[in-house]
C-alpha atoms as one frame of an Amber mdcrd trajectory, in Angstrom:
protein
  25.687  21.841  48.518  25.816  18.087  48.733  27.102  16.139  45.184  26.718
  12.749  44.811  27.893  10.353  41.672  25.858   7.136  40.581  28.232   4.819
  38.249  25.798   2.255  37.134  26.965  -0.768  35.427  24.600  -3.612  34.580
  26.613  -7.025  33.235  23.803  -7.575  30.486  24.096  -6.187  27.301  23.263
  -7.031  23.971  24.808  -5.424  21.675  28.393  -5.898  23.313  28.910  -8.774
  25.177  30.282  -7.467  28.493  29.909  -3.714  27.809  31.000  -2.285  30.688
  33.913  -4.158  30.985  35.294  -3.655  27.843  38.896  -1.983  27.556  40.364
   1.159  26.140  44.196   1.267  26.711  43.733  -0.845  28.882  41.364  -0.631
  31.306  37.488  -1.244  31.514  35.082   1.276  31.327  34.230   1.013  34.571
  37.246   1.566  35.595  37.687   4.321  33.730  34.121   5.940  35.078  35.376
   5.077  38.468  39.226   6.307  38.842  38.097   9.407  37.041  34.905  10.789
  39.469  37.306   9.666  42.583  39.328  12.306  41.515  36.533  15.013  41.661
  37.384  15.857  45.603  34.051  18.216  45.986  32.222  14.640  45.864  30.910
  13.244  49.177  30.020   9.827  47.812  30.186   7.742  44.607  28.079   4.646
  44.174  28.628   1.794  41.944  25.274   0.318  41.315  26.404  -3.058  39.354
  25.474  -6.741  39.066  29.042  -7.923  38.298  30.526  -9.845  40.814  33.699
  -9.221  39.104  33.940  -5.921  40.322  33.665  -6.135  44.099  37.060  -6.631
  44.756  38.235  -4.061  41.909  36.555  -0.918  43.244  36.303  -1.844  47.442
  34.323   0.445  49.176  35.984   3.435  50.949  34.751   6.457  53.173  33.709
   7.786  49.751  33.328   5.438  47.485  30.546   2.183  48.182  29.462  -0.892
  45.868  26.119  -1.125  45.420  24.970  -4.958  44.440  22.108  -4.232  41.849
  18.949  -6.272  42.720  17.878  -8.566  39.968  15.055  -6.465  39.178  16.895
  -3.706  37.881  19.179  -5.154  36.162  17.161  -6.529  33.570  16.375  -4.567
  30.134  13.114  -3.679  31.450  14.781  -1.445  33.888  15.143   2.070  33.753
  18.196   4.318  34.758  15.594   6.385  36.480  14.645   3.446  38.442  18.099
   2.224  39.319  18.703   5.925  40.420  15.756   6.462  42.273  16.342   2.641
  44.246  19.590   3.909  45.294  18.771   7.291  46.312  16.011   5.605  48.936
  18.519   2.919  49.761  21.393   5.174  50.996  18.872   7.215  52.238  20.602
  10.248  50.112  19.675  13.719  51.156  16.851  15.801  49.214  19.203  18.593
  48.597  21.822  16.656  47.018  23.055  16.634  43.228  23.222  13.825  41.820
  25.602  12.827  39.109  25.211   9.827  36.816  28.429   8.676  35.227  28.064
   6.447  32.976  31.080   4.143  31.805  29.774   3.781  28.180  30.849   7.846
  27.549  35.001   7.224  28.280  36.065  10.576  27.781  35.246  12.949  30.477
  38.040  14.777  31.378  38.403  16.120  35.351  37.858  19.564  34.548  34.228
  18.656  33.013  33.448  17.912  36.432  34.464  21.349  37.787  32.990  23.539
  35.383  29.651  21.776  35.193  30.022  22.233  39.417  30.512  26.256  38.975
  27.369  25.537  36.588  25.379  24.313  39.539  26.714  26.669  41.893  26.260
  29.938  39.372  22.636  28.866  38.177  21.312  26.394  40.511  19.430  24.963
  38.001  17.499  21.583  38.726  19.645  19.410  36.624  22.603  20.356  33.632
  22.840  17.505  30.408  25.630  17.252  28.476  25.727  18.078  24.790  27.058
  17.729  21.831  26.160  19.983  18.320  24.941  17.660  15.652  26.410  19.319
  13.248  25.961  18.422   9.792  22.901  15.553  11.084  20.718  18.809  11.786
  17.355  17.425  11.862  16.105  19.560   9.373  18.345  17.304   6.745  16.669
  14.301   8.364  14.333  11.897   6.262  12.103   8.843   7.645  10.861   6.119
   5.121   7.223   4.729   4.534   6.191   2.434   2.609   9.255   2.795   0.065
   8.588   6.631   0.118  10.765   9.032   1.826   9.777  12.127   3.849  11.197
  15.125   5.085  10.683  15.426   8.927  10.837  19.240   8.323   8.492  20.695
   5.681  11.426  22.794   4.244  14.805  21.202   4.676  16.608  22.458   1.975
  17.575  25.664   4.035  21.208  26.851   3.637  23.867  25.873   6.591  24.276
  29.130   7.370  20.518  29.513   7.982  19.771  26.865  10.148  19.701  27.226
  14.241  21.876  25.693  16.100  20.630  21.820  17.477  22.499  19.772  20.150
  22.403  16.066  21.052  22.932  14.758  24.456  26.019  12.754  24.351  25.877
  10.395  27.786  28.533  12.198  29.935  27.051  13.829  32.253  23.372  14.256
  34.030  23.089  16.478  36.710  19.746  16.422  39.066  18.705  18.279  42.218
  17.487  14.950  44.028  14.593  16.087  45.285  13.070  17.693  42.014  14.185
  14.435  40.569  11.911  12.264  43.371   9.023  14.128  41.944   9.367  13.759
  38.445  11.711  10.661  37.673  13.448  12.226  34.839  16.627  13.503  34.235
  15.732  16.600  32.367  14.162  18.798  35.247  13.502  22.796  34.490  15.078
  24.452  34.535  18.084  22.936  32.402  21.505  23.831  31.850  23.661  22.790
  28.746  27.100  21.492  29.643  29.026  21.854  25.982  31.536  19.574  24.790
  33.500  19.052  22.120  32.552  16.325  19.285  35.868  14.187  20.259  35.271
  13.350  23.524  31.749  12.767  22.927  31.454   9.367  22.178  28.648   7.155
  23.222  29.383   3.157  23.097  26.170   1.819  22.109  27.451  -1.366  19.753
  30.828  -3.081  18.626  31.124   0.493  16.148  31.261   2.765  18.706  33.974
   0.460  20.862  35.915  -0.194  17.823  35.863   3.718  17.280  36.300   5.017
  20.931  39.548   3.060  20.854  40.798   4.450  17.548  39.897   7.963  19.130
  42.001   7.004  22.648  45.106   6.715  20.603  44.630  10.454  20.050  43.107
  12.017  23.545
């Protein structure tokens, strides 16, 4: 079983200048993705797909680790992750049987043992991709309201139901995706049946998205 890790890390961004490069105790997201899934030996390569020239000389290639220089067509907003992932897998001519793993920098708070448990995951199941999750909590949709014209409405016909009553709902929080590569060919998404759930816990499983999230993944590193 071949596994595989994708770090992508486009310089554009626009709701954080620089996103990918912003710190957290002092180093860059990136460099937190990248020092982290270096550490998970059972991987035979990791990628950085990026567009900043900035980072070349931080993270040189090795036997097992390669920079990837984005083309300008992906790394535009237009772009999908799916296409950036499905350039590289036909670029590196990466084997069908492979897993890959997309790491992305913008979820800072993997820790190494994520990536061994999701691998006994893959090698219990071997499901056709595993998605991390987090459980919403007390934002169950079923509590959730959308607006129209002034008037607001229930997404769920009957949302008053007690806690205790209500199933449980999970949101996936960024970490981790997990696809057999050659399911993922096929169907260009990342959640491929059958699925497996990778749990975590609601600390580690923030998502930097604008200048709230940074501001609060760095109040939350003083703690980890």
């Amino acid at each position: 079983m071949q596994h595989v890790a994708i770090i992508p890390a486009r310089a554009g961004s626009k709701s954080v200048i620089d996103k990918n490069l912003q710190e957290i105790n002092g180093k860059s997201l990136v460099s937190i993705a990248a020092s982290l899934t270096k550490k998970a030996t059972f991987m035979d390569m990791v990628y950085l797909s990026t567009d900043i020239e900035s980072l070349s000389a931080a993270h040189y290639s090795t036997n097992y680790f390669k920079f990837i220089k984005r083309p300008k067509a992906l790394a535009t907003d237009q772009a999908t992750m799916a296409d950036v992932v499905l350039d590289l897998i036909k670029s590196q001519l990466i084997s069908i049987n492979a897993y890959i793993w997309l790491i992305q920098p913008t979820s800072p708070f993997r820790c190494l043992h994520d990536f061994f448990e999701i691998k006994n995951l893959l090698q219990k199941y071997e499901p056709m991709s595993v998605i991390s999750v987090v459980d919403v909590g007390p934002n169950h949709p079923n509590r959730m309201y959308t607006v129209k014209e002034a008037e607001l409405l229930p997404l769920r016909h009957n949302n008053f139901d007690n806690k205790q009553d209500l199933i449980n709902v999970y949101l996936r929080n960024g970490c981790f995706y997990v696809v057999k590569c050659e399911e993922f060919l096929k169907h260009k998404t990342f959640y491929l049946k059958t699925c497996i759930s990778y749990l975590m816990p609601k600390e580690r499983s923030v998502n930097i998205d604008d200048e709230h999230d940074l501001m609060w993944a760095r109040m939350m590193a003083k703690y980890q």
